[in-house]
């Protein structure tokens, strides 16, 4: 399909911190008409007759008039919208799955999937964005998803910028010393010893790494992490999901192979959103349906960022267990040794010895024993030991994080050169790159700053 | 040589300082009938301040000028009395020569070269007026006689409305004891040029017989100095030492007590205090915590007893200068032969020039040297040679040459002053150069060879290319371990511990001389660092390819900041690359500009 600036575009955006809500945003001439085709509400009022910046409640339906999800529609008529075009936002609350389906419906009805940054690009091309939103625009256009754009736009003005400026200042201080000793070798300068500069660079690099780590954790708190509960049949996976969700979400029976299709649920543990899936028990089976279920279990394993492996303490470890552990290589795993209310046939020690795995927690899903310990374990594994209060942290966006990663790499390279006592031009080359990279975050870079620094600090002559 | 009436020239250069000399020589050597007009036949290529040439940034410039066929490097090699390689504690990429020359000999040798240059007339005369004369220019002297020139290079240094001062005294002068030029700047202003005001200071000179060298540090010259010119080798001459002393507490207190007697306070001046090369009174007040300030005692020549006190730039009255000197170790009994003084002068706001150094306003008028707001002989000479080559090319109606940022220090220099402007005299430093590991001493010849080809020195350029092909081949063969296992060797080079045996193996295998070996070693040692710069150069080139339409209306572009529009309208950059380096232009402005240009061209395409 030929992409054109007059197409009506659509994309999913999810509000940060509310993973359970999906937003589909439409922009362009056809966005109102298109929404009317798929949206139903009791009073049958037309969207085109709504006031701009008003909301309405109703349902999205598919071709067969079957309900997909209940939604809230927000209308922003042109030209007073983000893109200066007609914009419709569909807020669904059925999570990503519903959002996906709604987006699909929009496409079927004539919208095109937006390219990364396309909403902002339109805002810019239509002349809506002014200089005060300047740096955010660059972010927006560079960023991959509409989502990170928003974060960038919020962040760029405030604390991130201040923090980056501070880091740049610290790099500049080191650069000034290095450069002065190159250009004013004949002068009687009181330059800071090389070892001290090296220490300073190490400190700066640490500060950058902290920002990177906070971003990772912030990302988890905002968007949650994917968790899969796996294990062989009948070990109590569904029971565990239910006890974690505090409701009867999955069917539990004493028959091995009860769960066939995976059951997904979003729940909060210690403030962290988990997109958790109870999967079919893994074993070699001839049953076609069960086989498909098992295949799906493996897919979940590869998709998830954390795996909870359930084992039955009341039975012997067998080949099935071993094969599953094999499959989990390289994953973050917590092992739940279940059914400790019954006679212990397999012990924690045994598992530890056999699989060389450490995070083993004894629980009873049925009697709700050890579940609090499991929840704590999940939290520390995901966010680390120390308290993490997102409000007090600076959370950079994805693009910024990538720049920070590059900058951190440059500083590491500089530290290596300084450790080897290589002369000033080597670390200086790295530091300048890091300095300029950070400047990309705040949108400014000049060499004059270094010179001004030298002249301000040292007394230099001809 | 063209057949022209006696007083008519293809190129006329006004001013025989370092810029003027290079400009005149370059023009004459390129075959144009050239006149070099100087205020006095006895003040040619003078070194009124520090007689040192080279050092970080500037040494590389001299090499580039030499590679372009200029004279400064050769003249230094003829007349130096003290030469040292600087930055030997750093890696080989930043090493650079700095030489102190014999001032009188430097002048004499340069005058000889000028006098013996084919196509070149050297004449005394003060140009007062420039007038249009058909498609040529008429240069009228103070005595109303005149010359006709097709192309003009104005290289009048600090002489335009020059004023010197010390203490509460001030006097009209180009330099101490020399007349300034009052009429020419007025004439240039009348035809639309804008000038600013800059200032610099000089130190006193003392009599060598009265200096006590016993208790002060000696700075030795290099026993086997490296020459500036690619063509020269050390001739075994005798050199002289420098000495180093300090201004310490007692002297600092004395300066502070007498601060009010400096011209800075006595005279109202239009220029700002320079941050670089500040006067001693400025240094002492700005850096209160410094316990001492370094002073070099340098010989001014072999045939004179005058010594130059580098570091003691001042505008104090003479009695205070004497008081200062009496309080410096080694100079307690020193007699001042001539006091230091300050100079304030007009400079052309360099944004009025294109990067070929031609005026934006008048075709065939070029400006070069200190008049453009730079400081230093090397910076002046660099502009001189570019302006001279271009004036000559224009005199034949040929396309001009220019050096871009990515080509070398000269490119950086011209780009910086034109696009960023100056607020104090612009001096080259390696920190100004984002490609400094690539823009080195040793490879200046290959970097300048593209210009050589354009001005008809194909043969010389081919020889240079061959040399670097050899080095490149050696480099790739070493990396491939073609002749020997070079893994350890490469590591040794990176750690500065390559053995003599291995050095010889490399030299013999690839048939390299010492200079070629040095370039090869630098390539290996700086590999990834160099690659970064070369990648950046590639990026630079794409930016410079992005042309800005001549008829662009910056007011029409949405979201470009006011400061940026101001700069863009003022400088009319030719490419996005240049625009991005203007003061007040931020990355976002560039982004908007690019989007605008692309959009405009898309729309014009649509309409067609
Ligand atoms: N005594 C005891 N029984 C448990 C515990 N957890 C689960 N069970 C029982 O074990 C049986 C299987 O439980 P499920 O939760 O269905 O097991 P599953 O792993 O989901 O099984 P599949 O879906 O078939 O793979 C049920 O009868 C549960 O009541 C426990 O902690 N203690
Ligand atoms: Mg189950």
CSV table of N, CA and C in Angstrom, one decimal, chain B residues 456-517:
chain,number,residue,atom,x,y,z
B,456,UNK,N,47.1,22.6,-10.4
B,456,UNK,CA,48.0,22.2,-11.4
B,456,UNK,C,49.3,21.6,-11.0
B,457,UNK,N,49.4,21.1,-9.7
B,457,UNK,CA,50.6,20.4,-9.3
B,457,UNK,C,50.3,18.9,-9.2
B,458,UNK,N,49.7,18.4,-10.3
B,458,UNK,CA,49.4,17.0,-10.4
B,458,UNK,C,50.5,16.1,-10.0
B,459,UNK,N,51.7,16.4,-10.5
B,459,UNK,CA,52.9,15.5,-10.3
B,459,UNK,C,53.2,15.4,-8.9
B,460,UNK,N,53.3,16.5,-8.2
B,460,UNK,CA,53.6,16.5,-6.8
B,460,UNK,C,52.6,15.7,-6.0
B,461,UNK,N,51.3,16.0,-6.4
B,461,UNK,CA,50.2,15.3,-5.7
B,461,UNK,C,50.3,13.7,-5.9
B,462,UNK,N,50.7,13.3,-7.1
B,462,UNK,CA,50.9,11.9,-7.4
B,462,UNK,C,51.9,11.3,-6.5
B,463,UNK,N,53.0,12.0,-6.4
B,463,UNK,CA,54.1,11.4,-5.5
B,463,UNK,C,53.6,11.2,-4.1
B,464,UNK,N,52.9,12.2,-3.6
B,464,UNK,CA,52.3,12.1,-2.2
B,464,UNK,C,51.4,10.9,-2.2
B,465,UNK,N,50.5,10.8,-3.1
B,465,UNK,CA,49.5,9.7,-3.1
B,465,UNK,C,50.3,8.3,-3.1
B,466,UNK,N,51.3,8.2,-3.9
B,466,UNK,CA,52.1,7.0,-3.9
B,466,UNK,C,52.6,6.6,-2.5
B,467,UNK,N,53.2,7.7,-1.8
B,467,UNK,CA,53.7,7.5,-0.5
B,467,UNK,C,52.6,6.9,0.5
B,468,UNK,N,51.4,7.4,0.4
B,468,UNK,CA,50.4,7.0,1.3
B,468,UNK,C,49.8,5.6,0.9
B,469,UNK,N,49.9,5.4,-0.4
B,469,UNK,CA,49.4,4.0,-0.9
B,469,UNK,C,50.4,3.0,-0.3
B,470,UNK,N,51.7,3.3,-0.2
B,470,UNK,CA,52.6,2.4,0.3
B,470,UNK,C,52.3,2.2,1.8
B,471,UNK,N,52.1,3.3,2.5
B,471,UNK,CA,51.8,3.2,3.9
B,471,UNK,C,50.5,2.3,4.2
B,472,UNK,N,49.5,2.6,3.4
B,472,UNK,CA,48.2,1.9,3.5
B,472,UNK,C,48.4,0.4,3.2
B,473,UNK,N,49.2,0.1,2.2
B,473,UNK,CA,49.4,-1.3,1.9
B,473,UNK,C,50.1,-2.0,3.0
B,474,UNK,N,51.2,-1.3,3.6
B,474,UNK,CA,51.9,-1.9,4.7
B,474,UNK,C,50.9,-2.2,5.8
B,475,UNK,N,50.0,-1.2,6.1
B,475,UNK,CA,49.0,-1.3,7.2
B,475,UNK,C,48.1,-2.5,7.0
B,476,UNK,N,47.6,-2.6,5.8
B,476,UNK,CA,46.7,-3.8,5.6
B,476,UNK,C,47.4,-5.1,5.6
B,477,UNK,N,48.7,-5.1,5.1
B,477,UNK,CA,49.4,-6.4,5.1
B,477,UNK,C,49.8,-6.7,6.6
B,478,UNK,N,50.1,-5.8,7.4
B,478,UNK,CA,50.4,-6.1,8.8
B,478,UNK,C,49.1,-6.6,9.4
B,479,UNK,N,48.0,-6.0,9.2
B,479,UNK,CA,46.8,-6.4,9.8
B,479,UNK,C,46.4,-7.9,9.4
B,480,UNK,N,46.8,-8.2,8.1
B,480,UNK,CA,46.5,-9.5,7.6
B,480,UNK,C,47.6,-10.5,8.0
B,481,UNK,N,48.6,-10.0,8.7
B,481,UNK,CA,49.8,-10.9,9.0
B,481,UNK,C,50.3,-11.5,7.7
B,482,UNK,N,50.4,-10.8,6.7
B,482,UNK,CA,50.8,-11.4,5.4
B,482,UNK,C,52.3,-11.8,5.4
B,483,UNK,N,53.2,-11.0,5.9
B,483,UNK,CA,54.6,-11.4,5.9
B,483,UNK,C,55.1,-12.0,7.2
B,484,UNK,N,54.5,-11.6,8.3
B,484,UNK,CA,54.9,-12.2,9.5
B,484,UNK,C,53.8,-12.1,10.5
B,485,UNK,N,53.9,-12.8,11.6
B,485,UNK,CA,52.8,-12.8,12.5
B,485,UNK,C,52.8,-11.5,13.3
B,486,UNK,N,51.8,-10.7,13.0
B,486,UNK,CA,51.9,-9.3,13.5
B,486,UNK,C,51.0,-9.0,14.7
B,487,UNK,N,50.3,-10.1,15.2
B,487,UNK,CA,49.4,-9.8,16.3
B,487,UNK,C,50.1,-9.2,17.5
B,488,UNK,N,51.2,-9.7,17.9
B,488,UNK,CA,51.9,-9.2,19.0
B,488,UNK,C,52.5,-7.8,18.7
B,489,UNK,N,53.0,-7.7,17.4
B,489,UNK,CA,53.5,-6.4,17.0
B,489,UNK,C,52.5,-5.3,17.1
B,490,UNK,N,51.3,-5.6,16.7
B,490,UNK,CA,50.2,-4.5,16.8
B,490,UNK,C,50.0,-4.2,18.3
B,491,UNK,N,50.0,-5.2,19.1
B,491,UNK,CA,49.8,-4.9,20.5
B,491,UNK,C,50.9,-4.1,21.1
B,492,UNK,N,52.2,-4.4,20.7
B,492,UNK,CA,53.4,-3.7,21.1
B,492,UNK,C,53.3,-2.2,20.7
B,493,UNK,N,52.8,-2.0,19.4
B,493,UNK,CA,52.7,-0.6,18.9
B,493,UNK,C,51.7,0.1,19.8
B,494,UNK,N,50.6,-0.5,20.1
B,494,UNK,CA,49.6,0.2,20.9
B,494,UNK,C,50.1,0.5,22.3
B,495,UNK,N,51.0,-0.3,22.8
B,495,UNK,CA,51.5,-0.1,24.2
B,495,UNK,C,52.9,0.6,24.1
B,496,UNK,N,53.3,1.1,23.0
B,496,UNK,CA,54.6,1.9,22.9
B,496,UNK,C,55.8,1.0,23.2
B,497,UNK,N,55.8,-0.2,22.9
B,497,UNK,CA,57.0,-1.0,23.3
B,497,UNK,C,57.5,-1.9,22.1
B,498,UNK,N,57.3,-1.4,20.9
B,498,UNK,CA,57.8,-2.1,19.7
B,498,UNK,C,59.4,-2.2,19.8
B,499,UNK,N,59.9,-3.3,19.6
B,499,UNK,CA,61.4,-3.5,19.7
B,499,UNK,C,62.1,-2.9,18.5
B,500,UNK,N,63.4,-2.6,18.7
B,500,UNK,CA,64.2,-2.1,17.5
B,500,UNK,C,64.2,-3.0,16.4
B,501,UNK,N,64.3,-4.3,16.7
B,501,UNK,CA,64.4,-5.4,15.7
B,501,UNK,C,63.1,-5.4,14.9
B,502,UNK,N,62.0,-5.3,15.6
B,502,UNK,CA,60.7,-5.3,14.9
B,502,UNK,C,60.5,-4.1,14.0
B,503,UNK,N,61.0,-2.9,14.6
B,503,UNK,CA,60.9,-1.7,13.8
B,503,UNK,C,61.6,-1.9,12.5
B,504,UNK,N,62.8,-2.5,12.5
B,504,UNK,CA,63.6,-2.7,11.3
B,504,UNK,C,62.9,-3.7,10.4
B,505,UNK,N,62.4,-4.7,11.0
B,505,UNK,CA,61.6,-5.7,10.1
B,505,UNK,C,60.6,-5.0,9.3
B,506,UNK,N,59.8,-4.2,10.0
B,506,UNK,CA,58.7,-3.5,9.3
B,506,UNK,C,59.2,-2.5,8.3
B,507,UNK,N,60.3,-1.8,8.6
B,507,UNK,CA,60.8,-0.8,7.7
B,507,UNK,C,61.3,-1.5,6.4
B,508,UNK,N,62.1,-2.6,6.7
B,508,UNK,CA,62.7,-3.3,5.5
B,508,UNK,C,61.6,-4.0,4.7
B,509,UNK,N,60.7,-4.7,5.4
B,509,UNK,CA,59.7,-5.4,4.6
B,509,UNK,C,58.9,-4.5,3.7
B,510,UNK,N,58.5,-3.3,4.2
B,510,UNK,CA,57.7,-2.5,3.4
B,510,UNK,C,58.4,-1.3,2.8
B,511,UNK,N,59.7,-1.3,3.0
B,511,UNK,CA,60.5,-0.2,2.3
B,511,UNK,C,60.1,1.2,2.8
B,512,UNK,N,60.1,1.4,4.1
B,512,UNK,CA,59.6,2.7,4.6
B,512,UNK,C,60.7,3.5,5.2
B,513,UNK,N,60.7,4.8,5.0
B,513,UNK,CA,61.6,5.7,5.7
B,513,UNK,C,61.0,6.0,7.1
B,514,UNK,N,61.8,6.8,7.9
B,514,UNK,CA,61.3,7.0,9.3
B,514,UNK,C,60.0,7.7,9.4
B,515,UNK,N,59.8,8.7,8.5
B,515,UNK,CA,58.5,9.5,8.5
B,515,UNK,C,57.4,8.6,8.1
B,516,UNK,N,57.6,7.7,7.1
B,516,UNK,CA,56.5,6.9,6.7
B,516,UNK,C,56.2,5.9,7.8
B,517,UNK,N,57.2,5.4,8.4
B,517,UNK,CA,57.0,4.4,9.5
B,517,UNK,C,56.2,5.1,10.6
